[in-house]
Coordinates of C-alpha atoms in Angstrom, one line a residue:
Chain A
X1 CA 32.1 -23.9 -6.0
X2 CA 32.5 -27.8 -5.1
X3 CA 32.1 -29.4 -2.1
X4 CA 35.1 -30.9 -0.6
X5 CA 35.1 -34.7 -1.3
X6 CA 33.4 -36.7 1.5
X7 CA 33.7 -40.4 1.5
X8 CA 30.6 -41.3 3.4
X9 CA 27.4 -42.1 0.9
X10 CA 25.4 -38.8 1.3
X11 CA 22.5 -39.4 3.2
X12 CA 19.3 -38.3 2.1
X13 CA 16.3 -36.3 4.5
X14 CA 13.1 -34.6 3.4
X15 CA 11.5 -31.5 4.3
X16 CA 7.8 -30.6 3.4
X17 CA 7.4 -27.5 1.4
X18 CA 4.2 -26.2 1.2
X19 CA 3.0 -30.3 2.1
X20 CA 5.5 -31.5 -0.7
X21 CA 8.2 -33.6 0.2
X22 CA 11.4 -32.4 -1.1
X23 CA 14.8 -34.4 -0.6
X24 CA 17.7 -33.1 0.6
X25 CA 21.6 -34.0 1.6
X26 CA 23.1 -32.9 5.2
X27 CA 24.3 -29.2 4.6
X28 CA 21.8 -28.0 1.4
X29 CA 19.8 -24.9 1.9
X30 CA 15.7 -24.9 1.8
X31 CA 16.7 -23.2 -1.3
X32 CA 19.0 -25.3 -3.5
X33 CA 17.0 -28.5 -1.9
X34 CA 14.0 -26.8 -3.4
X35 CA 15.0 -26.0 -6.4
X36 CA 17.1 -29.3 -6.7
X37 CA 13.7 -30.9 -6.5
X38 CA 11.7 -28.5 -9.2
X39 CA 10.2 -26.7 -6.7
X40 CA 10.0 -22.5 -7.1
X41 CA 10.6 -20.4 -4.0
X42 CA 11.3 -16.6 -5.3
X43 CA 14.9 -14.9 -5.0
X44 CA 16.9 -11.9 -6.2
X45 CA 20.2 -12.1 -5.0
X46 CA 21.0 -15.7 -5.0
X47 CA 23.1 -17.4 -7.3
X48 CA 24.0 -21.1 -7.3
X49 CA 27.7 -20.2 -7.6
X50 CA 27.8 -18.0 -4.8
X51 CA 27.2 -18.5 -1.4
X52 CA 23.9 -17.0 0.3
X53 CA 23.8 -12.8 0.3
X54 CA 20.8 -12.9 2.2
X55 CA 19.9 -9.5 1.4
X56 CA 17.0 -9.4 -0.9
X57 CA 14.9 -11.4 1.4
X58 CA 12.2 -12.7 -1.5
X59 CA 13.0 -16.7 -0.4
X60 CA 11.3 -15.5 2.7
X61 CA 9.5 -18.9 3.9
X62 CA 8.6 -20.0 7.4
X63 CA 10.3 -22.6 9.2
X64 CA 9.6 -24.2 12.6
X65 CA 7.5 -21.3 13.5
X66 CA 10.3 -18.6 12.5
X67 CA 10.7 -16.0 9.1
X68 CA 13.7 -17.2 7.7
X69 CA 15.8 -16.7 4.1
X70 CA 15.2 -20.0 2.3
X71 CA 18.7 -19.2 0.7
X72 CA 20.8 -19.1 4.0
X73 CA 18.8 -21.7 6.2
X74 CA 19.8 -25.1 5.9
X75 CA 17.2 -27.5 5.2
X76 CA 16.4 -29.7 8.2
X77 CA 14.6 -33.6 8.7
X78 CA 11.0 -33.0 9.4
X79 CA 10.8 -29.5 8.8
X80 CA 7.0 -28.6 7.1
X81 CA 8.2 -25.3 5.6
X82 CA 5.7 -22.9 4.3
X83 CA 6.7 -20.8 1.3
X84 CA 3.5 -20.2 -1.0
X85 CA 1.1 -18.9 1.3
X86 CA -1.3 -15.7 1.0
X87 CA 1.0 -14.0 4.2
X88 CA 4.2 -15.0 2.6
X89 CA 3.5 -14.1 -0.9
X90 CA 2.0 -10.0 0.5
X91 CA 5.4 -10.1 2.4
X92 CA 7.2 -10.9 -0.9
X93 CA 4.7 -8.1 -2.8
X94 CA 6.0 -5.5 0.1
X95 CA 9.7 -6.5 -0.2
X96 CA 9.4 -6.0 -4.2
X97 CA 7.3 -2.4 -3.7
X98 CA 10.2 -1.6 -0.8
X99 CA 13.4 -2.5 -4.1
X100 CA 10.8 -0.4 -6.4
X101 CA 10.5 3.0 -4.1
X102 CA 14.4 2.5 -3.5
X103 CA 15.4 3.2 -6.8
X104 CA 14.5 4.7 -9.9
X105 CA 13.3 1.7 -11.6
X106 CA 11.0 3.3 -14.4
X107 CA 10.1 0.6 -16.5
X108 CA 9.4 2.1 -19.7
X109 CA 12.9 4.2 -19.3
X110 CA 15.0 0.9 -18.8
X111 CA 16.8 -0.9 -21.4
X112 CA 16.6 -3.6 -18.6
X113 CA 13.3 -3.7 -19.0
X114 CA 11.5 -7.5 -20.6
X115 CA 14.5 -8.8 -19.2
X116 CA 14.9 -7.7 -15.7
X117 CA 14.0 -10.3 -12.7
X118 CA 12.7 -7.3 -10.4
X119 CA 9.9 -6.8 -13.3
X120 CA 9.6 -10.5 -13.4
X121 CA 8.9 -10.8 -9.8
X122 CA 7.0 -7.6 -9.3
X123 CA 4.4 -10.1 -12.2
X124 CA 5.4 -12.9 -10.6
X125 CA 3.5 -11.7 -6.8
X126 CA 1.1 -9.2 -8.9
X127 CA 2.5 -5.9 -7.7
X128 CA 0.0 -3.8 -9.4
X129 CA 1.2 -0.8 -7.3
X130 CA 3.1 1.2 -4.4
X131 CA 2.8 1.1 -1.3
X132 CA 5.5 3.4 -0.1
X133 CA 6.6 7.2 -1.0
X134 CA 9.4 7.1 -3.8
X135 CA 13.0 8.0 -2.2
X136 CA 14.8 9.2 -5.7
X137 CA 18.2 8.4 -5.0
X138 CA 21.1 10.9 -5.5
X139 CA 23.5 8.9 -7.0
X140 CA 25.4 9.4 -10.2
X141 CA 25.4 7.5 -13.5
X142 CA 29.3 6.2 -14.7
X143 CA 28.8 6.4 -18.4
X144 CA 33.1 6.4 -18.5
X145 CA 33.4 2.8 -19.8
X146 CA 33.4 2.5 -23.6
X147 CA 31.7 -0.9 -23.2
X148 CA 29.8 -0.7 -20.3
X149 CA 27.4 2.0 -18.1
X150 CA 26.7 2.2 -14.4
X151 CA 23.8 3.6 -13.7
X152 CA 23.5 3.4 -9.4
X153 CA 20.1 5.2 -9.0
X154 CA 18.8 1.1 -10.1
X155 CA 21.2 -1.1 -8.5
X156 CA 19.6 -3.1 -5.3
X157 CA 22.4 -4.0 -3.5
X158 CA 22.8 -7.8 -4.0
X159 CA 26.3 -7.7 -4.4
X160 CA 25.7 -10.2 -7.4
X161 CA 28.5 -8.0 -9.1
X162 CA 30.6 -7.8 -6.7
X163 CA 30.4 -11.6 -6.1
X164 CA 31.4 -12.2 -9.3
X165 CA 34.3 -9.8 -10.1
X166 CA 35.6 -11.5 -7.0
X167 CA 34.8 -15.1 -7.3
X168 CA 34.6 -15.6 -11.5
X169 CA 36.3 -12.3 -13.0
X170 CA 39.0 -12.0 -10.6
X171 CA 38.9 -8.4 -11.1
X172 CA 38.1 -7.3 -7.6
X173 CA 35.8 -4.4 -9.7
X174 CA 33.1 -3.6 -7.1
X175 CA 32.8 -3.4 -3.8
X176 CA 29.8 -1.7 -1.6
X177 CA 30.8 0.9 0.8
X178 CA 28.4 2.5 3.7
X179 CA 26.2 1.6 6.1
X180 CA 22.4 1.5 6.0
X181 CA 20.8 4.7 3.9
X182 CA 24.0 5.5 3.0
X183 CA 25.0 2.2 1.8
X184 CA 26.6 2.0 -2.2
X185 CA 27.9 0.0 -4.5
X186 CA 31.6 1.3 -5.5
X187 CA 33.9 0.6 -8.7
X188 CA 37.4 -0.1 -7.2
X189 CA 39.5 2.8 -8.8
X190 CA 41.0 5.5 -7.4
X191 CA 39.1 8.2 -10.1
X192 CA 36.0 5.8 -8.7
X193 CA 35.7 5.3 -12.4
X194 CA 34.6 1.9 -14.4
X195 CA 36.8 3.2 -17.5
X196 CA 39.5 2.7 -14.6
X197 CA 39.1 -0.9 -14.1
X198 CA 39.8 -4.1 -16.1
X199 CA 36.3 -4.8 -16.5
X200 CA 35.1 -6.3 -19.9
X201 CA 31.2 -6.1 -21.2
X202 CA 32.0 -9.9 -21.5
X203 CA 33.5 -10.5 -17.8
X204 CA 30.1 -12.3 -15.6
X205 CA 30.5 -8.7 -13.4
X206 CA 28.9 -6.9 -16.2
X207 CA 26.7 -9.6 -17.3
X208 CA 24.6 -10.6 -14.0
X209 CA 23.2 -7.4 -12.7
X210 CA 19.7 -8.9 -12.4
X211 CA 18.3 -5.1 -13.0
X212 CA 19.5 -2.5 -15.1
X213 CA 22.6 -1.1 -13.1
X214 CA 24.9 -2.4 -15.1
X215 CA 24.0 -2.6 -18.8
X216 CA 26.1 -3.1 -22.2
X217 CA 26.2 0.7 -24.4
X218 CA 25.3 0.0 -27.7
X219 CA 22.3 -2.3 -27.7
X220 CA 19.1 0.3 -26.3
X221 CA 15.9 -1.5 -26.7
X222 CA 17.2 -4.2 -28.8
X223 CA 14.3 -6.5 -28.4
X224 CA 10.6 -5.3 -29.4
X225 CA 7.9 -5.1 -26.7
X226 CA 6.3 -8.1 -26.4
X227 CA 9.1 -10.4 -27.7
X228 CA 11.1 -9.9 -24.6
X229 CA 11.6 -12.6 -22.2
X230 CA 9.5 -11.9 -19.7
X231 CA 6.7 -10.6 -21.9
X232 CA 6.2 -14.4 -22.2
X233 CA 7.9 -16.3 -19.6
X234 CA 7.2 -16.3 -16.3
X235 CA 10.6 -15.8 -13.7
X236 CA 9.4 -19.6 -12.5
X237 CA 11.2 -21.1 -15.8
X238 CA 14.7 -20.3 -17.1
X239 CA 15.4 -18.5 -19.8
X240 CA 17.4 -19.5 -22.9
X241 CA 20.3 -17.3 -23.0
X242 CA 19.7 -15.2 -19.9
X243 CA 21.5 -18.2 -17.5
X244 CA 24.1 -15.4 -16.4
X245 CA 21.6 -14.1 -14.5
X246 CA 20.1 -15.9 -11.6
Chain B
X1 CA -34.2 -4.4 -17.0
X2 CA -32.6 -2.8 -13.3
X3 CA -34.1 0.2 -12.4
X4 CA -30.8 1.1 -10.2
X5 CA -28.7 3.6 -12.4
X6 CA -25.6 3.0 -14.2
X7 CA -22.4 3.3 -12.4
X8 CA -20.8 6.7 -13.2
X9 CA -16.8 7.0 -14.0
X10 CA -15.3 9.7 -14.6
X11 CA -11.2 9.9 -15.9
X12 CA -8.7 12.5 -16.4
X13 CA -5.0 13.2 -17.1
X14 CA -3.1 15.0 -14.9
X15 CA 0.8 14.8 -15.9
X16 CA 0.2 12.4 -18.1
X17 CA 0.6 11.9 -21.9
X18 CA -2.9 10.9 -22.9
X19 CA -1.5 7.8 -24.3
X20 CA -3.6 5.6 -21.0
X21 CA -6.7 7.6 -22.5
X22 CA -5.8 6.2 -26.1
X23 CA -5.8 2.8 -24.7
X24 CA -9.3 3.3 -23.5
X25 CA -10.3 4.3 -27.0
X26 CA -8.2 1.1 -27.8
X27 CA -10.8 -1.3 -26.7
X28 CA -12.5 -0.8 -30.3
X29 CA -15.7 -2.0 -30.0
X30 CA -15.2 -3.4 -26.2
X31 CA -16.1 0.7 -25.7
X32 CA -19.5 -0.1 -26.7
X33 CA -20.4 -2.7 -24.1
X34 CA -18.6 -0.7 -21.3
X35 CA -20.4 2.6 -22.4
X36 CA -23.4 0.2 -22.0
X37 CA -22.8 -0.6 -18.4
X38 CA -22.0 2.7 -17.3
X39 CA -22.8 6.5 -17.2
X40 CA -19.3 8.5 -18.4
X41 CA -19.1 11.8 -16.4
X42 CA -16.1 14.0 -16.6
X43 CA -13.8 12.6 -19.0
X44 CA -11.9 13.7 -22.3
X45 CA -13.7 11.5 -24.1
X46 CA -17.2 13.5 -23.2
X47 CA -15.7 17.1 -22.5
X48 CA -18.0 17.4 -19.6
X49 CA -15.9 19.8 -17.2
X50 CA -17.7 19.6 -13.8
X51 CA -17.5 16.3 -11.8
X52 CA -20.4 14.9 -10.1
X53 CA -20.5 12.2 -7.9
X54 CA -18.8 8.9 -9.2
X55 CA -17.8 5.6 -8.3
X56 CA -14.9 5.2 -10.2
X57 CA -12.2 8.2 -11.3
X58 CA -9.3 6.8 -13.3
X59 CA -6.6 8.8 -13.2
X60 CA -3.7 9.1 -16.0
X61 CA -0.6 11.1 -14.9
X62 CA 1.4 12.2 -12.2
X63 CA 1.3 15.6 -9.8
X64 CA 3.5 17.9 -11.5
X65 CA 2.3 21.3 -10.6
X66 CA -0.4 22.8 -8.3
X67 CA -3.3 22.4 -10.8
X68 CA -3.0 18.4 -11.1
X69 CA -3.0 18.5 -7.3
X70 CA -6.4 20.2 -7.0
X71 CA -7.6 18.1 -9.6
X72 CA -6.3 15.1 -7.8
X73 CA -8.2 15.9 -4.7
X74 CA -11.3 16.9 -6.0
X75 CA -11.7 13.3 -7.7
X76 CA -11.1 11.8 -4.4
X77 CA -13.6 13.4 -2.5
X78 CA -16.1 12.7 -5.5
X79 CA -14.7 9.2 -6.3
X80 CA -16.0 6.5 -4.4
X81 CA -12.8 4.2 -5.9
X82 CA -10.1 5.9 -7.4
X83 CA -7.5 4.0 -10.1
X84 CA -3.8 5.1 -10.6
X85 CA -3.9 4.3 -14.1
X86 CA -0.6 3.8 -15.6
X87 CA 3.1 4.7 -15.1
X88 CA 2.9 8.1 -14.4
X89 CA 0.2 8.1 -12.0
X90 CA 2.0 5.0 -10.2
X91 CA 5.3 6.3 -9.8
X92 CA 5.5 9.5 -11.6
X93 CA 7.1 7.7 -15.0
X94 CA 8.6 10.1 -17.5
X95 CA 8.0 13.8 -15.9
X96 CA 9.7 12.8 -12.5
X97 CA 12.9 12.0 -14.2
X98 CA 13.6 15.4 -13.3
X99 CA 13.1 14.5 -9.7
X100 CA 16.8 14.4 -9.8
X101 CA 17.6 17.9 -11.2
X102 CA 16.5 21.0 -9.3
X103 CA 13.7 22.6 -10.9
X104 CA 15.1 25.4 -11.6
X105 CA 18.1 24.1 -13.5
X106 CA 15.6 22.3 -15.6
X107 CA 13.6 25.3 -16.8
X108 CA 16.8 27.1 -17.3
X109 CA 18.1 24.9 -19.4
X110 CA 14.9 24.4 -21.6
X111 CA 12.9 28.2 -21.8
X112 CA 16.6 30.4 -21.2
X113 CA 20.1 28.3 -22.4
X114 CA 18.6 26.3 -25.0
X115 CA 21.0 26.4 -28.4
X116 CA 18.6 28.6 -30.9
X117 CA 15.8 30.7 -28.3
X118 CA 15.8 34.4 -28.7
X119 CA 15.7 36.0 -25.7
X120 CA 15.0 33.4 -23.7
X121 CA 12.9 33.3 -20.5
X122 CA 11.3 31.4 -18.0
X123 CA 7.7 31.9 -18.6
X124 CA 5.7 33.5 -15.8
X125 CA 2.5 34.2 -16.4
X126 CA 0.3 33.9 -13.5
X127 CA -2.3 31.7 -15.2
X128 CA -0.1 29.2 -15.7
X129 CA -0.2 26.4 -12.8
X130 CA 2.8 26.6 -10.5
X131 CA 5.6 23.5 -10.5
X132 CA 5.7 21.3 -8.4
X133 CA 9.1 21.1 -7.1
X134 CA 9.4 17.3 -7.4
X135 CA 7.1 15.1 -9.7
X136 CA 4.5 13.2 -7.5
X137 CA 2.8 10.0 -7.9
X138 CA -0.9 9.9 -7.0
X139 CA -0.4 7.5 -3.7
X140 CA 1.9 10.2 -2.1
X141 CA -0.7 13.0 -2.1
X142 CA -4.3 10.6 -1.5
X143 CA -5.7 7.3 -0.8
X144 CA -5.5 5.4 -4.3
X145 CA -7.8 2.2 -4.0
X146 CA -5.9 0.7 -7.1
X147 CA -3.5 1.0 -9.5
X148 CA -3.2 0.3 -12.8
X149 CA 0.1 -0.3 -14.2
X150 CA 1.2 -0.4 -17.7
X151 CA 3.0 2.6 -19.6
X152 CA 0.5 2.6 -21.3
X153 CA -1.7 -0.3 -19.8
X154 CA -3.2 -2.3 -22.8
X155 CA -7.0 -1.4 -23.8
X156 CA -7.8 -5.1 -22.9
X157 CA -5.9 -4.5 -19.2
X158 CA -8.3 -1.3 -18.6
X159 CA -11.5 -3.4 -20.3
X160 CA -10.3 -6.5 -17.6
X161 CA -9.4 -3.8 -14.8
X162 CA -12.7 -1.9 -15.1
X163 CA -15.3 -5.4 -15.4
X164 CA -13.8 -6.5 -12.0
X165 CA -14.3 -3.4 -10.7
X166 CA -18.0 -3.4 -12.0
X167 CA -18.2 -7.1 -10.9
X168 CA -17.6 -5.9 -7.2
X169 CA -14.2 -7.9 -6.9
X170 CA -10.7 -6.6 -6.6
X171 CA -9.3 -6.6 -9.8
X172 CA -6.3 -9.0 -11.5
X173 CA -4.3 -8.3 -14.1
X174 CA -3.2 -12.3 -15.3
X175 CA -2.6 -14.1 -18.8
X176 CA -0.2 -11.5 -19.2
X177 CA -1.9 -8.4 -18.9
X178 CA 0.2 -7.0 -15.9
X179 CA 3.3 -5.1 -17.6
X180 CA 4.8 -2.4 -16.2
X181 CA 6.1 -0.8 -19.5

């Protein structure tokens, strides 16, 4: 997305995060500022070409004496925001043990897995282990799409799917339905079926899933342990070839 | 030389595959300056089956049936600090992927419908341990002080894990030793 043109010079502020001073133009986020400037603060569901979800909640930083989403706040003059500190970072390490009991996100089961950025995060803030009792999801697993499966007992909810088959795609493909506990993502068919959509394993709907909802048939473990992405790279540094997702 | 004895640990699997204690016997010779620093009680790797006081039980595996469970508790009441070591123990890993199947579909479909058993039959013989209805990791039945993850952790994780234990700090898994697969 582009901003609409404005023909007044943009002005340029600075924030403090964690003591560092980081630029930013009237209307940027903590976030984008942030990263703008080099600067890591974590995130799940937030993509550069999207506007803010809001709903994974890992950009948690404190601002002006308030919790706020990094990726939804915009950045303001003077502000000392505090993102890596020891309260934050335990708040992070809940949120990621929270998206682990949610799901069935079994590592070692995955394809996803070496390449998925709740792994990399759950590294990232050293989530050695629970902290709440498992939920294990009834949900089923779409397996109808000759290029693609769904499996929904993983999928966290950021809507980066849906984003994208509405923004990008243009395929309108998912949508999330429900409210709370109940809340789900849905494939826009009437059968409720992916094999019913015009989705493509090469549209950026079935590329972005940033777990392993949504993964190509075909490929399995494709990529030896240890020669994975994030069996070397930390989520702080982006990864050649995984771009698609954030 | 200390005249205080040797910490004591004691490990087991519970619904586990073994494969966390074969990354023990992975730290090669590693094993012979841990064995050095402490006293191994009940453990596969000694056979000893009674458990005396310990400070540290490691345990491999999940709760899948009543058996593991009494296990389970008996090392926490002996176990000054107990370990989830591993998938399994952490979250269940491969046996609670039945969590989503009812139990008894699942043994129906493996001891009486399978394609090629003879009179098939659920087996029932009361010294087997009952099923658990749903596979349980170790944090939803006791205290676990830490976990362990790794599926299976690496021998140099569990070498790392265990000397900051022994050091009297909580222990880190960095330089790449933290993997959840």
């Amino acid at each position: 997305m582009t901003a609409p043109f404005d023909p007044r010079p943009p002005t340029e502020h600075q924030f403090l995060l964690d003591g560092r001073p980081v630029p930013f133009t009237e209307g940027q986020t903590i976030l984008q500022a942030a990263r703008a400037a080099g600067l890591y603060i974590p995130s799940l569901c937030w993509d550069p070409r999207f506007a803010p979800h809001g709903s994974c909640k890992l950009c948690v930083v404190k601002a002006a004496g308030r919790h706020v989403s990094a990726c939804a706040t915009q950045a303001r003059e003077g502000w000392e925001v505090e993102s890596s500190t020891p309260e934050i970072n335990d708040m992070r390490r809940g949120l990621l043990q929270m998206l682990f009991v949610s799901g069935e996100h079994f590592c070692p089961g995955c394809e996803k897995s070496g390449h998925c950025k709740l792994q990399a995060l759950g590294y990232e803030f050293e989530m050695l282990g629970p902290r709440f009792p498992h939920f294990h999801p009834q949900r089923p697993v779409d397996a109808s799409h000759p290029e693609l499966v769904l499996d929904l007992t993983r999928c966290v909810l950021c809507e980066l799917c849906v984003r994208a088959s509405r923004e990008v795609d243009h395929t309108d493909v998912f949508g999330v339905e429900g409210r709370g506990i109940h809340k789900r993502l849905v494939v826009n068919a009437p059968s409720g079926q992916l094999a019913d959509t015009p989705i493509a394993a090469t549209d950026l709907a079935a590329r972005i899933c940033p777990v392993g909802a949504i993964l190509p048939k075909g490929r399995g473990f494709a990529v030896p342990i240890g020669e994975r992405p994030y069996d070397r790279a930390t989520i702080r540094a982006p990864i050649p070839g995984e771009e698609d997702t954030p | 030389m200390s005249l205080r004895p040797k910490p004591r640990i004691a490990t087991v699997s519970l619904g586990g595959c073994f494969g966390c204690h074969m990354s023990l016997l992975d730290m090669d010779e590693q094993l012979f300056e841990l064995l050095d620093q402490v006293e191994l009680d009940r453990s596969p790797l000694t056979d000893i089956k009674t458990l005396a006081p310990c400070d540290i039980g490691l345990i491999e595996g999940g709760l899948c049936n009543a058996e593991n469970v009494h296990l389970l508790q008996e090392f926490r009441v002996r176990c000054r600090i107990l370990v989830a070591v591993g998938a399994c123990a952490i979250n269940g890993g491969l046996p609670a992927q039945r969590n989503t199947r009812r139990l008894g579909d699942c043994l129906r479909e493996v001891y009486q419908f399978r394609p090629g058993l003879v009179h098939g039959q659920i087996p029932n013989d009361p010294e087997l341990p009952l099923l658990l209805d749903q596979v349980r990791p170790l944090h939803e039945v006791v205290q676990v002080d830490y976990s362990l993850p790794g599926c299976p952790p690496s021998g140099e994780a569990l070498r790392k894990f265990i000397s900051d234990l022994l050091a009297g700090h909580p222990p880190r898994l960095t330089d790449g030793l933290l993997h959840y697969d």
